[in-house]
mmCIF file with all atom_site columns, C-alpha atoms in Angstrom:
data_model
loop_
_atom_site.group_PDB
_atom_site.id
_atom_site.type_symbol
_atom_site.label_atom_id
_atom_site.label_alt_id
_atom_site.label_comp_id
_atom_site.label_asym_id
_atom_site.label_entity_id
_atom_site.label_seq_id
_atom_site.pdbx_PDB_ins_code
_atom_site.Cartn_x
_atom_site.Cartn_y
_atom_site.Cartn_z
_atom_site.occupancy
_atom_site.B_iso_or_equiv
_atom_site.pdbx_formal_charge
_atom_site.auth_seq_id
_atom_site.auth_comp_id
_atom_site.auth_asym_id
_atom_site.auth_atom_id
_atom_site.pdbx_PDB_model_num
ATOM 1   C CA . TYR X 1 1   ? 0.000   0.000   0.000  1.00 90.00 ? 1   TYR X CA 1
ATOM 2   C CA . PRO X 1 2   ? 2.635   2.564   -0.982 1.00 92.00 ? 2   PRO X CA 1
ATOM 3   C CA . GLU X 1 3   ? -0.062  5.104   -1.792 1.00 96.00 ? 3   GLU X CA 1
ATOM 4   C CA . HIS X 1 4   ? -1.010  5.127   1.913  1.00 96.00 ? 4   HIS X CA 1
ATOM 5   C CA . MET X 1 5   ? 2.498   5.284   3.411  1.00 95.00 ? 5   MET X CA 1
ATOM 6   C CA . GLU X 1 6   ? 2.367   8.987   4.285  1.00 95.00 ? 6   GLU X CA 1
ATOM 7   C CA . ALA X 1 7   ? -0.923  8.569   6.183  1.00 95.00 ? 7   ALA X CA 1
ATOM 8   C CA . ILE X 1 8   ? 0.431   5.474   7.950  1.00 94.00 ? 8   ILE X CA 1
ATOM 9   C CA . ARG X 1 9   ? 3.676   7.238   8.939  1.00 91.00 ? 9   ARG X CA 1
ATOM 10  C CA . THR X 1 10  ? 1.808   10.287  10.205 1.00 92.00 ? 10  THR X CA 1
ATOM 11  C CA . TYR X 1 11  ? -0.537  8.142   12.290 1.00 91.00 ? 11  TYR X CA 1
ATOM 12  C CA . CYS X 1 12  ? 2.277   6.034   13.763 1.00 88.00 ? 12  CYS X CA 1
ATOM 13  C CA . ARG X 1 13  ? 4.574   8.956   14.556 1.00 83.00 ? 13  ARG X CA 1
ATOM 14  C CA . THR X 1 14  ? 1.883   10.892  16.367 1.00 83.00 ? 14  THR X CA 1
ATOM 15  C CA . LEU X 1 15  ? 1.009   7.935   18.601 1.00 77.00 ? 15  LEU X CA 1
ATOM 16  C CA . ASN X 1 16  ? 4.415   6.482   19.539 1.00 71.00 ? 16  ASN X CA 1
ATOM 17  C CA . HIS X 1 17  ? 3.212   4.586   22.585 1.00 71.00 ? 17  HIS X CA 1
ATOM 18  C CA . THR X 1 18  ? -0.020  3.166   21.231 1.00 80.00 ? 18  THR X CA 1
ATOM 19  C CA . VAL X 1 19  ? -0.030  -0.605  21.539 1.00 80.00 ? 19  VAL X CA 1
ATOM 20  C CA . ARG X 1 20  ? 1.112   -2.186  18.289 1.00 85.00 ? 20  ARG X CA 1
ATOM 21  C CA . GLY X 1 21  ? -2.069  -4.213  17.736 1.00 90.00 ? 21  GLY X CA 1
ATOM 22  C CA . GLU X 1 22  ? -4.205  -1.086  18.100 1.00 92.00 ? 22  GLU X CA 1
ATOM 23  C CA . LYS X 1 23  ? -2.051  0.630   15.475 1.00 93.00 ? 23  LYS X CA 1
ATOM 24  C CA . PHE X 1 24  ? -2.368  -2.330  13.119 1.00 95.00 ? 24  PHE X CA 1
ATOM 25  C CA . ARG X 1 25  ? -6.153  -2.372  13.582 1.00 96.00 ? 25  ARG X CA 1
ATOM 26  C CA . HIS X 1 26  ? -6.509  1.370   12.967 1.00 96.00 ? 26  HIS X CA 1
ATOM 27  C CA . ILE X 1 27  ? -4.288  1.293   9.881  1.00 96.00 ? 27  ILE X CA 1
ATOM 28  C CA . CYS X 1 28  ? -6.138  -1.668  8.386  1.00 97.00 ? 28  CYS X CA 1
ATOM 29  C CA . GLU X 1 29  ? -9.647  -0.491  9.141  1.00 97.00 ? 29  GLU X CA 1
ATOM 30  C CA . SER X 1 30  ? -9.366  3.302   8.884  1.00 97.00 ? 30  SER X CA 1
ATOM 31  C CA . ILE X 1 31  ? -6.566  3.902   6.386  1.00 97.00 ? 31  ILE X CA 1
ATOM 32  C CA . LEU X 1 32  ? -6.416  0.807   4.179  1.00 97.00 ? 32  LEU X CA 1
ATOM 33  C CA . HIS X 1 33  ? -10.088 -0.155  4.595  1.00 97.00 ? 33  HIS X CA 1
ATOM 34  C CA . VAL X 1 34  ? -9.349  -3.866  4.886  1.00 97.00 ? 34  VAL X CA 1
ATOM 35  C CA . PRO X 1 35  ? -10.827 -6.242  7.486  1.00 97.00 ? 35  PRO X CA 1
ATOM 36  C CA . TYR X 1 36  ? -8.583  -6.775  10.510 1.00 97.00 ? 36  TYR X CA 1
ATOM 37  C CA . THR X 1 37  ? -8.837  -10.502 11.155 1.00 97.00 ? 37  THR X CA 1
ATOM 38  C CA . ALA X 1 38  ? -7.164  -12.637 13.805 1.00 96.00 ? 38  ALA X CA 1
ATOM 39  C CA . GLU X 1 39  ? -4.967  -14.121 11.072 1.00 97.00 ? 39  GLU X CA 1
ATOM 40  C CA . LEU X 1 40  ? -3.885  -10.689 9.856  1.00 97.00 ? 40  LEU X CA 1
ATOM 41  C CA . ASP X 1 41  ? -3.217  -9.600  13.450 1.00 95.00 ? 41  ASP X CA 1
ATOM 42  C CA . HIS X 1 42  ? -0.949  -12.611 14.001 1.00 95.00 ? 42  HIS X CA 1
ATOM 43  C CA . PHE X 1 43  ? 0.839   -12.130 10.664 1.00 96.00 ? 43  PHE X CA 1
ATOM 44  C CA . LEU X 1 44  ? 1.494   -8.414  11.239 1.00 95.00 ? 44  LEU X CA 1
ATOM 45  C CA . HIS X 1 45  ? 2.807   -8.968  14.759 1.00 91.00 ? 45  HIS X CA 1
ATOM 46  C CA . GLU X 1 46  ? 5.147   -11.745 13.600 1.00 91.00 ? 46  GLU X CA 1
ATOM 47  C CA . GLU X 1 47  ? 6.490   -9.802  10.611 1.00 92.00 ? 47  GLU X CA 1
ATOM 48  C CA . TYR X 1 48  ? 6.940   -6.599  12.567 1.00 89.00 ? 48  TYR X CA 1
ATOM 49  C CA . ALA X 1 49  ? 8.786   -8.424  15.360 1.00 87.00 ? 49  ALA X CA 1
ATOM 50  C CA . LYS X 1 50  ? 11.132  -10.165 12.896 1.00 87.00 ? 50  LYS X CA 1
ATOM 51  C CA . PHE X 1 51  ? 11.966  -6.887  11.210 1.00 87.00 ? 51  PHE X CA 1
ATOM 52  C CA . THR X 1 52  ? 12.359  -4.682  14.265 1.00 87.00 ? 52  THR X CA 1
ATOM 53  C CA . VAL X 1 53  ? 14.159  -7.046  16.627 1.00 90.00 ? 53  VAL X CA 1
ATOM 54  C CA . ASN X 1 54  ? 16.867  -7.687  14.060 1.00 87.00 ? 54  ASN X CA 1
ATOM 55  C CA . ALA X 1 55  ? 17.140  -4.024  13.044 1.00 90.00 ? 55  ALA X CA 1
ATOM 56  C CA . VAL X 1 56  ? 17.333  -2.744  16.622 1.00 89.00 ? 56  VAL X CA 1
ATOM 57  C CA . ALA X 1 57  ? 19.712  -5.474  17.777 1.00 89.00 ? 57  ALA X CA 1
ATOM 58  C CA . HIS X 1 58  ? 22.150  -4.541  15.025 1.00 89.00 ? 58  HIS X CA 1
ATOM 59  C CA . ALA X 1 59  ? 21.695  -0.770  15.072 1.00 90.00 ? 59  ALA X CA 1
ATOM 60  C CA . SER X 1 60  ? 24.555  1.400   16.190 1.00 87.00 ? 60  SER X CA 1
ATOM 61  C CA . GLU X 1 61  ? 24.248  2.739   19.707 1.00 82.00 ? 61  GLU X CA 1
ATOM 62  C CA . THR X 1 62  ? 23.781  6.322   20.711 1.00 80.00 ? 62  THR X CA 1
ATOM 63  C CA . PRO X 1 63  ? 27.429  7.296   21.264 1.00 82.00 ? 63  PRO X CA 1
ATOM 64  C CA . GLY X 1 64  ? 28.410  6.575   24.861 1.00 84.00 ? 64  GLY X CA 1
ATOM 65  C CA . ALA X 1 65  ? 25.096  4.975   25.899 1.00 83.00 ? 65  ALA X CA 1
ATOM 66  C CA . GLU X 1 66  ? 26.473  1.503   26.589 1.00 85.00 ? 66  GLU X CA 1
ATOM 67  C CA . ARG X 1 67  ? 29.444  2.933   28.497 1.00 88.00 ? 67  ARG X CA 1
ATOM 68  C CA . TYR X 1 68  ? 27.051  5.038   30.558 1.00 87.00 ? 68  TYR X CA 1
ATOM 69  C CA . ILE X 1 69  ? 24.822  2.062   31.385 1.00 87.00 ? 69  ILE X CA 1
ATOM 70  C CA . TYR X 1 70  ? 27.845  0.031   32.492 1.00 88.00 ? 70  TYR X CA 1
ATOM 71  C CA . SER X 1 71  ? 29.023  2.917   34.664 1.00 90.00 ? 71  SER X CA 1
ATOM 72  C CA . ALA X 1 72  ? 25.613  3.105   36.361 1.00 88.00 ? 72  ALA X CA 1
ATOM 73  C CA . GLN X 1 73  ? 25.598  -0.541  37.432 1.00 85.00 ? 73  GLN X CA 1
ATOM 74  C CA . ARG X 1 74  ? 25.914  0.392   41.108 1.00 89.00 ? 74  ARG X CA 1
ATOM 75  C CA . LEU X 1 75  ? 22.382  1.837   40.851 1.00 88.00 ? 75  LEU X CA 1
ATOM 76  C CA . PRO X 1 76  ? 19.104  0.184   39.882 1.00 89.00 ? 76  PRO X CA 1
ATOM 77  C CA . THR X 1 77  ? 19.030  0.504   36.095 1.00 91.00 ? 77  THR X CA 1
ATOM 78  C CA . VAL X 1 78  ? 15.708  -0.138  34.396 1.00 93.00 ? 78  VAL X CA 1
ATOM 79  C CA . LEU X 1 79  ? 14.742  -0.546  30.764 1.00 94.00 ? 79  LEU X CA 1
ATOM 80  C CA . LEU X 1 80  ? 11.148  0.603   30.316 1.00 94.00 ? 80  LEU X CA 1
ATOM 81  C CA . SER X 1 81  ? 9.931   0.439   26.737 1.00 91.00 ? 81  SER X CA 1
ATOM 82  C CA . SER X 1 82  ? 6.865   0.633   24.533 1.00 86.00 ? 82  SER X CA 1
ATOM 83  C CA . THR X 1 83  ? 8.353   -2.253  22.582 1.00 87.00 ? 83  THR X CA 1
ATOM 84  C CA . LEU X 1 84  ? 6.433   -5.490  23.026 1.00 86.00 ? 84  LEU X CA 1
ATOM 85  C CA . HIS X 1 85  ? 7.938   -7.215  26.076 1.00 93.00 ? 85  HIS X CA 1
ATOM 86  C CA . SER X 1 86  ? 8.877   -10.440 24.278 1.00 90.00 ? 86  SER X CA 1
ATOM 87  C CA . SER X 1 87  ? 10.542  -8.486  21.441 1.00 90.00 ? 87  SER X CA 1
ATOM 88  C CA . LEU X 1 88  ? 12.400  -6.363  23.963 1.00 93.00 ? 88  LEU X CA 1
ATOM 89  C CA . LEU X 1 89  ? 13.795  -9.451  25.713 1.00 95.00 ? 89  LEU X CA 1
ATOM 90  C CA . GLU X 1 90  ? 14.846  -10.940 22.372 1.00 93.00 ? 90  GLU X CA 1
ATOM 91  C CA . THR X 1 91  ? 16.612  -7.704  21.394 1.00 93.00 ? 91  THR X CA 1
ATOM 92  C CA . LEU X 1 92  ? 18.500  -7.602  24.702 1.00 93.00 ? 92  LEU X CA 1
ATOM 93  C CA . LYS X 1 93  ? 19.551  -11.216 24.206 1.00 93.00 ? 93  LYS X CA 1
ATOM 94  C CA . LEU X 1 94  ? 20.863  -10.516 20.689 1.00 92.00 ? 94  LEU X CA 1
ATOM 95  C CA . LYS X 1 95  ? 22.810  -7.477  21.940 1.00 89.00 ? 95  LYS X CA 1
ATOM 96  C CA . HIS X 1 96  ? 24.103  -9.459  24.962 1.00 90.00 ? 96  HIS X CA 1
ATOM 97  C CA . TRP X 1 97  ? 22.572  -6.859  27.276 1.00 90.00 ? 97  TRP X CA 1
ATOM 98  C CA . GLU X 1 98  ? 20.370  -9.179  29.371 1.00 88.00 ? 98  GLU X CA 1
ATOM 99  C CA . LYS X 1 99  ? 22.376  -8.527  32.542 1.00 89.00 ? 99  LYS X CA 1
ATOM 100 C CA . LEU X 1 100 ? 22.668  -4.751  32.175 1.00 90.00 ? 100 LEU X CA 1
ATOM 101 C CA . PHE X 1 101 ? 19.318  -3.919  33.724 1.00 92.00 ? 101 PHE X CA 1
ATOM 102 C CA . THR X 1 102 ? 17.905  -4.539  37.188 1.00 91.00 ? 102 THR X CA 1
ATOM 103 C CA . ASP X 1 103 ? 14.408  -4.614  35.684 1.00 94.00 ? 103 ASP X CA 1
ATOM 104 C CA . VAL X 1 104 ? 13.069  -4.807  32.146 1.00 96.00 ? 104 VAL X CA 1
ATOM 105 C CA . GLN X 1 105 ? 9.487   -3.959  31.252 1.00 96.00 ? 105 GLN X CA 1
ATOM 106 C CA . GLY X 1 106 ? 8.081   -3.764  27.767 1.00 94.00 ? 106 GLY X CA 1
ATOM 107 C CA . ALA X 1 107 ? 4.612   -3.193  26.388 1.00 88.00 ? 107 ALA X CA 1
ATOM 108 C CA . PRO X 1 108 ? 1.932   -3.164  27.281 1.00 88.00 ? 108 PRO X CA 1
ATOM 109 C CA . VAL X 1 109 ? 2.875   -0.758  30.072 1.00 91.00 ? 109 VAL X CA 1
ATOM 110 C CA . ASP X 1 110 ? 1.726   2.538   31.561 1.00 91.00 ? 110 ASP X CA 1
ATOM 111 C CA . LYS X 1 111 ? 5.179   4.012   32.129 1.00 92.00 ? 111 LYS X CA 1
ATOM 112 C CA . GLY X 1 112 ? 4.143   6.644   34.668 1.00 91.00 ? 112 GLY X CA 1
ATOM 113 C CA . ALA X 1 113 ? 2.297   4.112   36.820 1.00 92.00 ? 113 ALA X CA 1
ATOM 114 C CA . TRP X 1 114 ? 5.139   1.594   36.453 1.00 94.00 ? 114 TRP X CA 1
ATOM 115 C CA . ILE X 1 115 ? 7.687   4.145   37.689 1.00 93.00 ? 115 ILE X CA 1
ATOM 116 C CA . GLU X 1 116 ? 5.526   4.956   40.717 1.00 92.00 ? 116 GLU X CA 1
ATOM 117 C CA . LYS X 1 117 ? 5.264   1.235   41.621 1.00 94.00 ? 117 LYS X CA 1
ATOM 118 C CA . PHE X 1 118 ? 8.994   0.760   41.044 1.00 93.00 ? 118 PHE X CA 1
ATOM 119 C CA . CYS X 1 119 ? 9.786   3.617   43.448 1.00 93.00 ? 119 CYS X CA 1
ATOM 120 C CA . ARG X 1 120 ? 7.600   2.076   46.145 1.00 93.00 ? 120 ARG X CA 1
ATOM 121 C CA . ARG X 1 121 ? 9.167   -1.346  45.570 1.00 93.00 ? 121 ARG X CA 1
ATOM 122 C CA . ILE X 1 122 ? 12.775  -0.163  45.963 1.00 93.00 ? 122 ILE X CA 1
ATOM 123 C CA . GLY X 1 123 ? 12.018  2.498   48.572 1.00 94.00 ? 123 GLY X CA 1
ATOM 124 C CA . CYS X 1 124 ? 12.943  5.663   46.730 1.00 94.00 ? 124 CYS X CA 1
ATOM 125 C CA . SER X 1 125 ? 11.081  8.816   45.840 1.00 93.00 ? 125 SER X CA 1
ATOM 126 C CA . PRO X 1 126 ? 10.354  9.845   42.231 1.00 91.00 ? 126 PRO X CA 1
ATOM 127 C CA . PRO X 1 127 ? 12.724  12.862  42.322 1.00 91.00 ? 127 PRO X CA 1
ATOM 128 C CA . GLU X 1 128 ? 15.577  10.360  42.823 1.00 92.00 ? 128 GLU X CA 1
ATOM 129 C CA . ILE X 1 129 ? 14.774  8.780   39.432 1.00 92.00 ? 129 ILE X CA 1
ATOM 130 C CA . VAL X 1 130 ? 16.217  10.011  36.134 1.00 92.00 ? 130 VAL X CA 1
ATOM 131 C CA . PHE X 1 131 ? 14.198  8.911   33.095 1.00 92.00 ? 131 PHE X CA 1
ATOM 132 C CA . PHE X 1 132 ? 16.032  8.975   29.753 1.00 90.00 ? 132 PHE X CA 1
ATOM 133 C CA . GLY X 1 133 ? 13.547  8.928   26.892 1.00 90.00 ? 133 GLY X CA 1
ATOM 134 C CA . ASP X 1 134 ? 13.077  9.995   23.317 1.00 86.00 ? 134 ASP X CA 1
ATOM 135 C CA . THR X 1 135 ? 9.414   10.955  22.961 1.00 85.00 ? 135 THR X CA 1
ATOM 136 C CA . ASP X 1 136 ? 6.854   13.379  24.290 1.00 85.00 ? 136 ASP X CA 1
ATOM 137 C CA . GLU X 1 137 ? 5.051   10.370  25.771 1.00 86.00 ? 137 GLU X CA 1
ATOM 138 C CA . ASP X 1 138 ? 8.173   9.529   27.785 1.00 91.00 ? 138 ASP X CA 1
ATOM 139 C CA . SER X 1 139 ? 8.307   13.111  29.017 1.00 90.00 ? 139 SER X CA 1
ATOM 140 C CA . ALA X 1 140 ? 4.637   12.940  30.061 1.00 90.00 ? 140 ALA X CA 1
ATOM 141 C CA . ALA X 1 141 ? 5.235   9.632   31.894 1.00 91.00 ? 141 ALA X CA 1
ATOM 142 C CA . ALA X 1 142 ? 8.164   11.134  33.807 1.00 93.00 ? 142 ALA X CA 1
ATOM 143 C CA . GLU X 1 143 ? 6.083   14.167  34.713 1.00 92.00 ? 143 GLU X CA 1
ATOM 144 C CA . LYS X 1 144 ? 3.188   11.939  35.851 1.00 91.00 ? 144 LYS X CA 1
ATOM 145 C CA . ALA X 1 145 ? 5.563   9.943   38.052 1.00 91.00 ? 145 ALA X CA 1
ATOM 146 C CA . GLY X 1 146 ? 7.363   13.036  39.350 1.00 92.00 ? 146 GLY X CA 1
ATOM 147 C CA . CYS X 1 147 ? 10.863  12.147  38.178 1.00 93.00 ? 147 CYS X CA 1
ATOM 148 C CA . THR X 1 148 ? 13.460  14.047  36.171 1.00 92.00 ? 148 THR X CA 1
ATOM 149 C CA . PHE X 1 149 ? 13.275  13.546  32.416 1.00 92.00 ? 149 PHE X CA 1
ATOM 150 C CA . VAL X 1 150 ? 16.234  13.770  30.037 1.00 90.00 ? 150 VAL X CA 1
ATOM 151 C CA . ARG X 1 151 ? 15.387  13.682  26.342 1.00 88.00 ? 151 ARG X CA 1
ATOM 152 C CA . VAL X 1 152 ? 17.808  11.664  24.222 1.00 85.00 ? 152 VAL X CA 1
ATOM 153 C CA . GLY X 1 153 ? 18.159  11.854  20.459 1.00 76.00 ? 153 GLY X CA 1
ATOM 154 C CA . GLN X 1 154 ? 16.504  14.308  18.134 1.00 66.00 ? 154 GLN X CA 1
ATOM 155 C CA . THR X 1 155 ? 15.854  17.571  19.908 1.00 57.00 ? 155 THR X CA 1
ATOM 156 C CA . GLU X 1 156 ? 15.367  20.075  17.089 1.00 57.00 ? 156 GLU X CA 1
ATOM 157 C CA . GLY X 1 157 ? 12.197  22.089  17.379 1.00 52.00 ? 157 GLY X CA 1
ATOM 158 C CA . LEU X 1 158 ? 11.605  21.448  21.072 1.00 50.00 ? 158 LEU X CA 1
ATOM 159 C CA . ARG X 1 159 ? 10.379  24.313  23.221 1.00 48.00 ? 159 ARG X CA 1
ATOM 160 C CA . ASP X 1 160 ? 12.879  23.554  25.971 1.00 49.00 ? 160 ASP X CA 1
ATOM 161 C CA . ASP X 1 161 ? 16.059  21.606  25.310 1.00 47.00 ? 161 ASP X CA 1
ATOM 162 C CA . ARG X 1 162 ? 17.834  22.277  28.636 1.00 45.00 ? 162 ARG X CA 1
ATOM 163 C CA . PHE X 1 163 ? 17.606  18.590  29.530 1.00 48.00 ? 163 PHE X CA 1
ATOM 164 C CA . CYS X 1 164 ? 18.460  17.080  26.167 1.00 46.00 ? 164 CYS X CA 1
ATOM 165 C CA . VAL X 1 165 ? 21.461  15.017  25.166 1.00 49.00 ? 165 VAL X CA 1
ATOM 166 C CA . ARG X 1 166 ? 22.501  13.853  21.751 1.00 45.00 ? 166 ARG X CA 1
ATOM 167 C CA . ASP X 1 167 ? 25.284  11.631  23.031 1.00 46.00 ? 167 ASP X CA 1
ATOM 168 C CA . PHE X 1 168 ? 26.867  10.782  26.385 1.00 41.00 ? 168 PHE X CA 1
#
């Protein structure tokens, strides 16, 4: 459906943290106007996972990120992602990063609520948490939880880039 790619990209980029299956359903039913069956759901999830896990596992790192994570090992280090949990675990395995994080939580997840529960579990307060993220949704989750947010990656066009890093 190349004639619909711009509409699909726009939809996906404006809803970064929408659960993958909901995105697939919306794209099929509202953009492509095709029935979203259980078989199509399964196929799209499988194909997307194959493509993204491999691509992410072999992508170059944000300069200094791995070194930073290793240096933070004395602290609880959490990977909280909108990536499907099983795909996230597979990616970590392929990158040999399984042991880098105290906790790993993928989608489906309400990041703000998860952070609040994590703080209670380890006995810290939200201001003691630093959340590195790359989307407005990550920023909103950090604000909801009451922790400091540091935006990583593309920062052009942001109202406030005081807490942005492009590399470590």
